[in-house]
Short mmCIF file of C-alpha atoms and ligand atoms in Angstrom, two decimals:
data_model
loop_
_atom_site.label_atom_id
_atom_site.label_comp_id
_atom_site.label_asym_id
_atom_site.label_seq_id
_atom_site.Cartn_x
_atom_site.Cartn_y
_atom_site.Cartn_z
CA MET A 992 378.86 57.30 92.73
CA LYS A 993 375.68 58.53 90.97
CA VAL A 994 376.01 57.95 87.11
CA THR A 995 374.71 61.09 85.52
CA THR A 996 372.97 60.61 81.82
CA LYS A 997 373.82 62.98 79.11
CA THR A 998 370.46 64.37 79.59
CA GLU A 999 370.98 65.26 83.11
CA GLU A 1000 374.37 66.95 82.22
CA LEU A 1001 372.74 69.06 79.59
CA LEU A 1002 369.88 69.84 81.71
CA GLU A 1003 372.10 71.28 84.14
CA LYS A 1004 373.91 73.26 81.71
CA ARG A 1005 370.67 74.40 80.29
CA GLN A 1006 369.40 75.59 83.61
CA LYS A 1007 372.76 77.43 84.16
CA TYR A 1008 373.24 79.25 80.71
CA VAL A 1009 369.97 79.52 79.05
CA VAL A 1010 367.15 81.74 80.43
CA ARG A 1011 364.33 80.34 82.35
CA ALA A 1012 361.92 82.53 80.52
CA VAL A 1013 362.20 80.10 77.59
CA SER A 1014 359.89 77.35 78.65
CA ASN A 1015 360.17 73.60 77.80
CA GLY A 1016 357.32 71.07 77.54
CA SER A 1017 359.83 68.15 77.43
CA LEU A 1018 362.80 68.09 79.56
CA ASN A 1019 364.58 65.82 77.09
CA PHE A 1020 366.94 66.73 74.04
CA ALA A 1021 366.19 65.68 70.59
CA ARG A 1022 368.82 63.86 68.56
CA GLU A 1023 366.96 62.92 65.50
CA ALA A 1024 363.26 62.93 64.22
CA LYS A 1025 361.41 61.48 61.23
CA GLY A 1026 357.61 61.83 60.46
CA ALA A 1027 356.06 62.03 63.73
CA THR A 1028 358.69 60.30 65.61
CA VAL A 1029 361.40 62.13 67.56
CA ILE A 1030 364.44 60.16 69.09
CA ASP A 1031 366.28 61.77 72.15
CA ILE A 1032 369.78 61.46 72.78
CA GLU A 1033 369.49 58.58 75.24
CA GLY A 1034 367.61 56.53 72.22
CA ASN A 1035 364.31 57.08 73.67
CA GLU A 1036 361.18 57.42 71.45
CA TRP A 1037 358.70 60.47 71.25
CA ILE A 1038 355.48 60.33 69.67
CA ASP A 1039 354.92 63.91 68.30
CA PHE A 1040 351.58 65.37 68.77
CA ALA A 1041 353.04 68.85 68.60
CA ALA A 1042 354.95 69.21 65.41
CA GLY A 1043 357.04 72.13 66.69
CA ILE A 1044 353.82 73.98 67.60
CA GLY A 1045 352.27 73.32 64.08
CA MET A 1046 355.44 73.81 62.30
CA ILE A 1047 356.09 70.57 60.73
CA ASN A 1048 352.82 69.64 58.95
CA VAL A 1049 354.84 67.60 56.36
CA GLY A 1050 356.73 65.70 59.08
CA HIS A 1051 360.08 65.93 60.50
CA ASN A 1052 363.00 65.86 57.94
CA HIS A 1053 360.67 64.85 55.11
CA PRO A 1054 363.29 63.49 52.35
CA LYS A 1055 362.27 66.24 49.81
CA VAL A 1056 362.73 69.06 52.33
CA VAL A 1057 366.14 67.75 53.29
CA GLU A 1058 367.16 67.13 49.72
CA ALA A 1059 366.13 70.68 48.89
CA ILE A 1060 368.20 72.33 51.77
CA LYS A 1061 371.14 70.10 51.18
CA ALA A 1062 371.09 71.30 47.12
CA GLN A 1063 370.85 74.94 48.15
CA VAL A 1064 373.39 75.29 50.77
CA ASP A 1065 375.82 73.84 48.07
CA HIS A 1066 375.31 76.90 46.08
CA VAL A 1067 374.74 80.01 47.94
CA ILE A 1068 373.58 79.92 51.65
CA HIS A 1069 372.03 83.68 51.98
CA PRO A 1070 373.54 86.55 49.86
CA GLY A 1071 370.67 89.02 51.37
CA PHE A 1072 367.90 89.80 49.04
CA ASN A 1073 368.52 93.49 49.50
CA VAL A 1074 371.99 93.10 48.23
CA ILE A 1075 371.67 90.60 45.46
CA MET A 1076 368.63 88.77 44.53
CA TYR A 1077 368.29 85.07 43.92
CA GLU A 1078 365.68 82.92 41.89
CA ASN A 1079 363.85 81.13 44.78
CA TYR A 1080 362.54 84.26 46.38
CA VAL A 1081 360.59 85.15 43.34
CA GLU A 1082 359.68 81.46 42.58
CA LEU A 1083 358.30 81.31 46.09
CA ALA A 1084 356.40 84.59 45.82
CA GLU A 1085 354.71 83.33 42.56
CA LYS A 1086 353.70 80.04 44.24
CA LEU A 1087 352.45 81.68 47.33
CA CYS A 1088 350.28 83.94 45.11
CA GLU A 1089 349.01 80.93 43.23
CA VAL A 1090 348.03 78.76 46.39
CA THR A 1091 346.48 81.53 48.57
CA PRO A 1092 342.76 82.23 48.46
CA GLY A 1093 341.39 84.71 45.76
CA THR A 1094 342.14 85.13 42.13
CA HIS A 1095 343.09 88.93 42.39
CA ASP A 1096 346.68 90.15 41.73
CA LYS A 1097 348.72 89.56 44.65
CA GLN A 1098 352.37 90.28 45.91
CA VAL A 1099 354.41 89.01 48.52
CA ILE A 1100 356.86 89.87 51.21
CA LEU A 1101 359.00 86.99 52.78
CA LEU A 1102 360.37 87.45 56.38
CA ASN A 1103 361.76 85.40 59.25
CA SER A 1104 359.13 84.68 61.97
CA GLY A 1105 355.35 84.66 62.56
CA ALA A 1106 355.58 88.04 64.69
CA GLU A 1107 357.56 89.42 62.00
CA ALA A 1108 354.95 88.66 59.46
CA VAL A 1109 352.06 90.32 61.64
CA GLU A 1110 354.21 93.36 62.15
CA ASN A 1111 354.81 93.77 58.40
CA ALA A 1112 351.15 93.11 57.58
CA VAL A 1113 350.25 96.01 60.15
CA LYS A 1114 352.86 98.24 58.54
CA ILE A 1115 351.50 97.73 54.97
CA ALA A 1116 347.91 97.90 56.00
CA ARG A 1117 348.56 101.54 57.85
CA ARG A 1118 350.64 102.58 54.90
CA TYR A 1119 347.87 101.83 52.49
CA THR A 1120 344.94 103.17 54.46
CA LYS A 1121 346.81 106.05 56.18
CA LYS A 1122 345.17 105.05 59.43
CA SER A 1123 346.44 103.64 62.57
CA GLY A 1124 344.45 101.79 64.60
CA VAL A 1125 344.70 97.85 65.03
CA VAL A 1126 341.96 95.63 65.90
CA SER A 1127 342.81 92.21 67.09
CA PHE A 1128 340.54 89.77 68.99
CA THR A 1129 339.96 88.78 72.69
CA ARG A 1130 341.91 85.55 73.20
CA GLY A 1131 343.99 86.16 69.90
CA TYR A 1132 347.58 85.30 69.76
CA HIS A 1133 350.12 86.97 67.46
CA GLY A 1134 353.62 86.91 68.78
CA ARG A 1135 356.01 88.30 71.38
CA THR A 1136 357.28 91.39 69.84
CA ASN A 1137 356.04 94.76 71.29
CA LEU A 1138 353.55 95.35 68.83
CA THR A 1139 352.28 91.72 68.50
CA MET A 1140 352.34 91.39 72.28
CA GLY A 1141 349.90 94.22 72.44
CA MET A 1142 347.65 92.47 69.89
CA THR A 1143 347.82 89.22 72.06
CA SER A 1144 345.46 88.56 74.81
CA LYS A 1145 346.87 86.09 77.35
CA VAL A 1146 348.33 88.44 79.95
CA LYS A 1147 350.32 85.71 81.81
CA PRO A 1148 352.92 84.58 80.69
CA TYR A 1149 353.01 86.72 77.51
CA LYS A 1150 352.63 90.41 78.69
CA GLU A 1151 353.18 90.77 82.42
CA GLY A 1152 355.90 93.12 83.17
CA PHE A 1153 356.62 93.78 79.64
CA GLY A 1154 354.70 96.91 78.95
CA PRO A 1155 354.21 99.61 77.91
CA PHE A 1156 352.60 98.30 74.84
CA ALA A 1157 352.25 99.98 71.38
CA PRO A 1158 349.16 102.39 71.24
CA GLU A 1159 346.23 102.31 68.91
CA ILE A 1160 345.58 98.32 69.53
CA TYR A 1161 341.86 97.47 70.36
CA LYS A 1162 340.43 94.12 71.22
CA ALA A 1163 337.18 93.22 69.73
CA PRO A 1164 334.95 90.12 70.93
CA TYR A 1165 335.23 86.68 69.26
CA PRO A 1166 332.70 84.04 69.98
CA TYR A 1167 333.33 80.90 71.89
CA LEU A 1168 330.47 78.62 71.61
CA TYR A 1169 331.25 76.18 74.32
CA GLN A 1170 331.46 78.97 76.85
CA LYS A 1171 328.25 80.95 75.59
CA PRO A 1172 325.83 81.73 78.47
CA ALA A 1173 323.44 78.91 79.09
CA GLY A 1174 320.23 80.80 78.26
CA GLU A 1175 321.17 81.76 75.06
CA THR A 1176 320.78 79.55 71.82
CA GLU A 1177 323.70 79.62 69.32
CA VAL A 1178 322.11 81.71 66.80
CA GLU A 1179 321.27 84.38 69.37
CA TYR A 1180 324.78 84.09 70.90
CA VAL A 1181 326.34 84.71 67.55
CA ASP A 1182 324.19 87.45 66.41
CA ARG A 1183 324.81 89.22 69.79
CA ILE A 1184 328.68 88.83 69.31
CA ILE A 1185 328.52 90.30 65.82
CA ALA A 1186 326.12 93.01 67.06
CA GLU A 1187 328.81 93.66 69.77
CA PHE A 1188 331.56 93.61 67.16
CA LYS A 1189 329.76 96.58 65.20
CA ASP A 1190 328.91 98.34 68.62
CA PHE A 1191 332.64 98.11 69.18
CA PHE A 1192 333.24 100.58 66.38
CA LEU A 1193 330.95 102.99 68.06
CA THR A 1194 331.99 102.78 71.46
CA THR A 1195 335.67 102.08 71.39
CA VAL A 1196 337.23 103.19 68.22
CA SER A 1197 335.72 104.48 64.83
CA PRO A 1198 336.12 102.63 61.53
CA GLU A 1199 337.86 105.88 60.20
CA MET A 1200 340.65 105.28 62.82
CA VAL A 1201 341.26 101.64 62.11
CA ALA A 1202 343.78 100.27 59.51
CA CYS A 1203 343.22 96.68 59.88
CA VAL A 1204 341.36 93.86 61.50
CA VAL A 1205 343.83 90.93 62.35
CA MET A 1206 342.08 87.65 62.77
CA GLU A 1207 342.97 83.97 63.41
CA PRO A 1208 340.33 82.06 61.41
CA LEU A 1209 340.68 79.55 64.29
CA GLN A 1210 342.16 80.79 67.37
CA GLY A 1211 345.18 78.64 68.10
CA GLU A 1212 347.03 79.46 71.53
CA GLY A 1213 343.58 80.75 72.72
CA GLY A 1214 342.16 77.22 72.79
CA PHE A 1215 341.57 75.97 69.34
CA ILE A 1216 338.16 78.03 69.25
CA VAL A 1217 336.39 77.57 65.90
CA PRO A 1218 334.36 80.70 64.89
CA PRO A 1219 331.04 80.30 63.35
CA LYS A 1220 331.05 81.07 59.44
CA LYS A 1221 328.52 83.95 59.73
CA PHE A 1222 330.90 85.66 62.31
CA VAL A 1223 333.87 85.32 60.08
CA GLN A 1224 331.81 86.62 56.98
CA GLU A 1225 330.42 89.61 58.97
CA ILE A 1226 333.85 90.82 59.98
CA ALA A 1227 335.01 90.47 56.30
CA LYS A 1228 332.11 92.27 55.08
CA PHE A 1229 332.39 95.12 57.60
CA CYS A 1230 336.08 95.53 56.94
CA ASN A 1231 335.32 95.60 53.21
CA GLU A 1232 332.53 98.44 53.79
CA ASN A 1233 334.85 100.68 56.04
CA ASN A 1234 338.13 100.75 54.16
CA ILE A 1235 339.71 98.40 56.83
CA VAL A 1236 342.15 95.75 55.60
CA PHE A 1237 341.07 92.31 56.67
CA ILE A 1238 344.14 90.32 57.62
CA ALA A 1239 343.83 86.53 58.20
CA ASP A 1240 346.63 85.49 60.49
CA GLU A 1241 347.25 81.77 59.24
CA ILE A 1242 350.57 81.31 60.90
CA GLN A 1243 349.22 78.29 62.87
CA THR A 1244 346.29 77.28 60.71
CA GLY A 1245 348.03 77.36 57.42
CA PHE A 1246 349.35 74.75 55.11
CA GLY A 1247 346.94 71.86 55.23
CA ARG A 1248 346.39 71.78 58.90
CA THR A 1249 342.58 72.30 58.93
CA GLY A 1250 341.96 70.19 55.82
CA LYS A 1251 342.20 73.10 53.30
CA LEU A 1252 345.49 74.64 52.53
CA PHE A 1253 344.11 77.83 54.50
CA ALA A 1254 341.57 77.81 57.23
CA ILE A 1255 340.14 80.93 55.91
CA GLU A 1256 338.76 78.79 52.90
CA HIS A 1257 336.22 77.08 55.12
CA PHE A 1258 334.65 80.31 55.69
CA ASP A 1259 334.06 81.45 51.91
CA VAL A 1260 336.11 84.68 52.79
CA VAL A 1261 339.01 85.96 50.82
CA PRO A 1262 341.27 88.07 53.05
CA ASP A 1263 343.01 91.28 51.85
CA LEU A 1264 346.07 89.82 53.35
CA ILE A 1265 347.39 86.60 54.82
CA THR A 1266 350.42 86.21 57.30
CA VAL A 1267 351.85 82.75 57.01
CA SER A 1268 354.92 81.00 58.98
CA LYS A 1269 355.45 77.82 60.77
CA SER A 1270 354.69 75.00 58.34
CA LEU A 1271 355.36 77.07 55.58
CA ALA A 1272 359.09 76.03 55.43
CA ALA A 1273 358.97 72.54 57.54
CA GLY A 1274 361.17 74.03 60.34
CA MET A 1275 363.20 76.38 58.64
CA PRO A 1276 362.84 80.25 59.77
CA LEU A 1277 360.48 81.90 57.24
CA SER A 1278 357.28 83.82 57.14
CA GLY A 1279 355.50 85.96 54.80
CA VAL A 1280 352.59 88.18 53.97
CA ILE A 1281 350.65 87.76 50.75
CA GLY A 1282 348.18 90.24 49.69
CA ARG A 1283 346.12 92.28 47.46
CA LYS A 1284 348.57 94.08 45.05
CA GLU A 1285 347.11 97.52 45.50
CA ILE A 1286 347.73 97.16 49.11
CA MET A 1287 351.14 95.44 49.05
CA GLU A 1288 352.51 97.95 46.57
CA VAL A 1289 351.98 101.14 48.45
CA SER A 1290 355.03 101.11 50.66
CA GLU A 1291 358.23 102.67 49.21
CA PRO A 1292 361.37 100.89 48.57
CA GLY A 1293 363.35 100.20 51.43
CA GLN A 1294 360.46 100.55 53.94
CA LEU A 1295 360.02 96.88 54.31
CA GLY A 1296 362.47 93.83 54.56
CA GLY A 1297 365.29 92.56 56.72
CA THR A 1298 368.78 90.92 56.57
CA TYR A 1299 367.69 87.32 56.91
CA ALA A 1300 364.35 87.55 55.57
CA GLY A 1301 363.45 84.99 52.74
CA SER A 1302 366.70 83.34 52.84
CA PRO A 1303 367.21 80.98 49.90
CA THR A 1304 367.63 77.79 52.34
CA ALA A 1305 364.20 78.39 53.85
CA ASN A 1306 362.69 79.34 50.52
CA ALA A 1307 364.11 75.94 48.87
CA ALA A 1308 362.23 74.16 51.86
CA ALA A 1309 359.15 76.12 51.33
CA LEU A 1310 359.01 75.21 47.76
CA ALA A 1311 359.35 71.59 48.38
CA VAL A 1312 356.72 72.03 51.17
CA ILE A 1313 354.18 73.36 48.51
CA GLU A 1314 354.84 70.42 46.48
CA ILE A 1315 354.48 67.89 49.01
CA MET A 1316 351.15 69.34 50.20
CA LYS A 1317 349.92 68.53 46.46
CA GLU A 1318 351.58 65.33 45.90
CA GLU A 1319 350.79 63.66 49.43
CA LYS A 1320 347.42 65.43 49.52
CA LEU A 1321 348.06 66.53 53.08
CA PRO A 1322 345.02 68.81 53.39
CA GLU A 1323 342.94 65.73 52.49
CA ARG A 1324 345.05 63.66 54.95
CA ALA A 1325 344.39 66.31 57.77
CA GLU A 1326 340.57 65.50 57.59
CA ILE A 1327 340.94 61.99 57.97
CA ILE A 1328 343.65 62.25 60.89
CA GLY A 1329 341.26 64.77 62.47
CA GLN A 1330 338.51 62.25 62.40
CA LYS A 1331 340.58 59.55 63.99
CA ILE A 1332 341.75 61.81 66.75
CA GLU A 1333 338.20 62.92 67.46
CA ASN A 1334 337.08 59.27 67.45
CA LYS A 1335 339.88 58.65 69.95
CA ILE A 1336 338.85 61.52 72.27
CA LYS A 1337 335.30 60.52 72.22
CA ALA A 1338 335.99 57.13 73.52
CA LEU A 1339 338.46 58.62 76.33
CA GLN A 1340 335.31 61.27 76.86
CA ALA A 1341 333.06 58.28 77.80
CA LYS A 1342 335.41 57.39 80.68
CA TYR A 1343 336.59 60.77 81.48
CA PRO A 1344 333.74 63.25 81.70
CA GLU A 1345 336.00 66.09 82.50
CA ILE A 1346 336.55 66.24 78.79
CA GLY A 1347 333.92 68.94 78.33
CA ASP A 1348 334.34 69.91 74.67
CA ILE A 1349 335.85 68.37 71.67
CA ARG A 1350 336.29 70.72 68.76
CA ARG A 1351 338.31 70.58 65.52
CA LEU A 1352 338.71 71.95 61.86
CA GLY A 1353 340.66 69.10 60.06
CA ALA A 1354 343.64 68.13 62.20
CA MET A 1355 343.38 70.92 64.51
CA VAL A 1356 341.80 69.16 67.44
CA ALA A 1357 341.48 70.36 70.98
CA MET A 1358 339.79 69.04 74.13
CA GLU A 1359 338.82 71.27 76.86
CA ILE A 1360 338.89 70.13 80.30
CA VAL A 1361 336.63 71.11 82.83
CA LYS A 1362 335.70 70.49 86.62
CA ASP A 1363 332.28 69.92 85.76
CA PRO A 1364 330.58 69.36 82.44
CA VAL A 1365 327.46 71.35 83.62
CA THR A 1366 329.31 74.42 85.01
CA ARG A 1367 332.05 74.09 82.45
CA GLU A 1368 334.76 75.57 84.91
CA ALA A 1369 338.21 75.38 83.57
CA ASP A 1370 340.42 72.84 85.11
CA LYS A 1371 344.06 73.87 84.51
CA TYR A 1372 345.78 71.47 87.11
CA ARG A 1373 344.18 68.47 85.42
CA VAL A 1374 345.62 69.51 82.16
CA THR A 1375 349.07 70.39 83.59
CA ASP A 1376 349.23 67.13 85.13
CA ILE A 1377 348.09 65.22 81.93
CA ALA A 1378 350.49 67.24 79.81
CA ASN A 1379 353.68 66.66 82.20
CA TYR A 1380 352.77 63.13 82.48
CA ALA A 1381 352.59 62.73 78.59
CA ASN A 1382 355.75 64.67 78.15
CA GLN A 1383 357.81 62.31 80.57
CA HIS A 1384 356.48 59.21 79.13
CA GLY A 1385 357.03 59.42 75.38
CA LEU A 1386 354.27 61.76 74.00
CA LEU A 1387 355.04 65.32 72.79
CA LEU A 1388 351.70 67.28 74.07
CA LEU A 1389 350.90 70.68 74.01
CA THR A 1390 347.99 72.73 76.12
CA ALA A 1391 346.35 75.90 74.92
CA GLY A 1392 343.45 78.25 76.05
CA ILE A 1393 343.56 81.49 78.02
CA LYS A 1394 342.75 79.50 81.21
CA GLY A 1395 345.34 76.90 80.14
CA ASN A 1396 342.78 74.00 80.38
CA VAL A 1397 342.67 72.85 76.90
CA ILE A 1398 344.85 70.01 75.29
CA ARG A 1399 345.67 70.39 71.73
CA PHE A 1400 346.59 68.02 69.11
CA LEU A 1401 348.85 69.31 66.31
CA PRO A 1402 350.58 66.08 65.00
CA PRO A 1403 352.49 66.07 61.70
CA LEU A 1404 349.96 65.45 58.85
CA VAL A 1405 352.08 62.33 57.91
CA ILE A 1406 351.46 60.56 61.26
CA THR A 1407 350.94 56.72 60.72
CA ASP A 1408 348.29 54.95 62.28
CA GLU A 1409 350.81 53.29 64.28
CA GLU A 1410 352.21 56.30 65.69
CA LEU A 1411 348.88 57.57 66.52
CA GLU A 1412 347.88 54.41 68.45
CA LYS A 1413 351.07 54.62 70.52
CA GLY A 1414 350.55 58.45 71.05
CA PHE A 1415 346.94 57.67 72.30
CA ALA A 1416 347.90 54.78 74.44
CA ILE A 1417 350.30 57.27 76.31
CA LEU A 1418 347.51 59.70 76.59
CA GLU A 1419 345.20 57.10 78.05
CA ASP A 1420 347.97 56.24 80.64
CA ALA A 1421 348.31 60.03 81.29
CA PHE A 1422 344.42 60.35 82.18
CA ALA A 1423 344.76 57.05 84.35
CA ASN A 1424 347.79 58.09 86.15
CA SER A 1425 347.78 61.83 86.76
N1 PMP B 1612 350.43 84.31 64.91
C1 PMP B 1612 349.80 82.79 65.55
C2 PMP B 1612 348.54 82.73 65.07
C3 PMP B 1612 350.59 81.96 66.14
O1 PMP B 1612 349.85 80.86 66.26
C4 PMP B 1612 351.93 82.41 66.23
C5 PMP B 1612 352.73 81.40 67.12
N2 PMP B 1612 352.27 80.68 67.93
C6 PMP B 1612 352.52 83.79 65.98
C7 PMP B 1612 351.58 84.61 65.20
C8 PMP B 1612 354.00 84.01 66.10
O2 PMP B 1612 354.98 83.36 65.54
P1 PMP B 1612 356.24 83.40 65.90
O3 PMP B 1612 356.54 82.43 67.27
O4 PMP B 1612 356.99 82.61 64.83
O5 PMP B 1612 356.81 84.63 66.06
#
């Protein structure tokens, strides 16, 4: 008689009762986690290079986060901020105003998910500018709700069959240095994309129709594409000159990931609004929009909010996260970890020329896998094989990219050298065996 494991039993149930549409990287079930290590229900160890897609920069079950959540649930789980207020919503709002770029007066709204934060940022910008157009970028990702799906680029799997999408969404060009035409210098290429961005407002939509430009300061799902500083600065300047709200979507890039608390700080640009989520609350559902007071205060009472938005339990976790970021110097640590990962990938590249590009900002690191380093043609299948092998052999690993040919590294920023070594040993096996 075949003995089935608990994992096999659960997998069968999962297939029976849970929709296929929610995909799974690993086919195992977590029992507990700490730092950058996850233990599954069979007692197997997994090194975590994914951090819940950049959601747990402070590490799994950071003792301070656990303590803060426990202390909060003993008092009140969630009375609903619209019904009766509570202290830590206000405390967190104040902290977020302090830690985000810019010394201007700011205000905050707290929400639940990343997509909800983006939706609200757009509402706020529309209400303020009295305009309706939304500009996002080619390869951008902003969520799965109707509006944010429309703002997202990757058609398969995110959009196919889910239309019609919200109107008044336009996609502008975003530079991708590794895939620039061979005949152009970097400077020429960046200048051309900036010119195309400006032309876009002549050929596609006028600035008088556009409420906001929503930009990831480093494209996440799109393949960890780091834009040139000049590009980001020109976009911000254009917005400023044309009464367009410039929104930095820092949902994946925020909270120390890139070596600064927010990625936009690398570009010496102060956005009008910032959307945050993921690592904000170390695994609790929480998101927010932080922005210039004069923009945030235009919406009327009752126009924004939500039942679960900004729950005390999630806020308690977020307040702990902000302290941990400072105490453990996690943005600085991100740069150190990022450098270590880069060195490891460079060593792999010497053996595997299909690693065409290595790019990073802090500990947001990626390698692009190509069929041929000269043609730079995407090799999605190699990436799928490597990720599958890793995800079956003790390493949680994510892919990215419009063409699915990018392997991305988003480990918790508290990952130890030993965990990094273990993770890379599995990755090397994955390259060798897949
Ligand atoms: N914006 C960005 C930049 C993201 O990376 C994501 C999630 N990957 C979202 C928005 C959507 O967040 P959520 O899944 O919490 O809705």
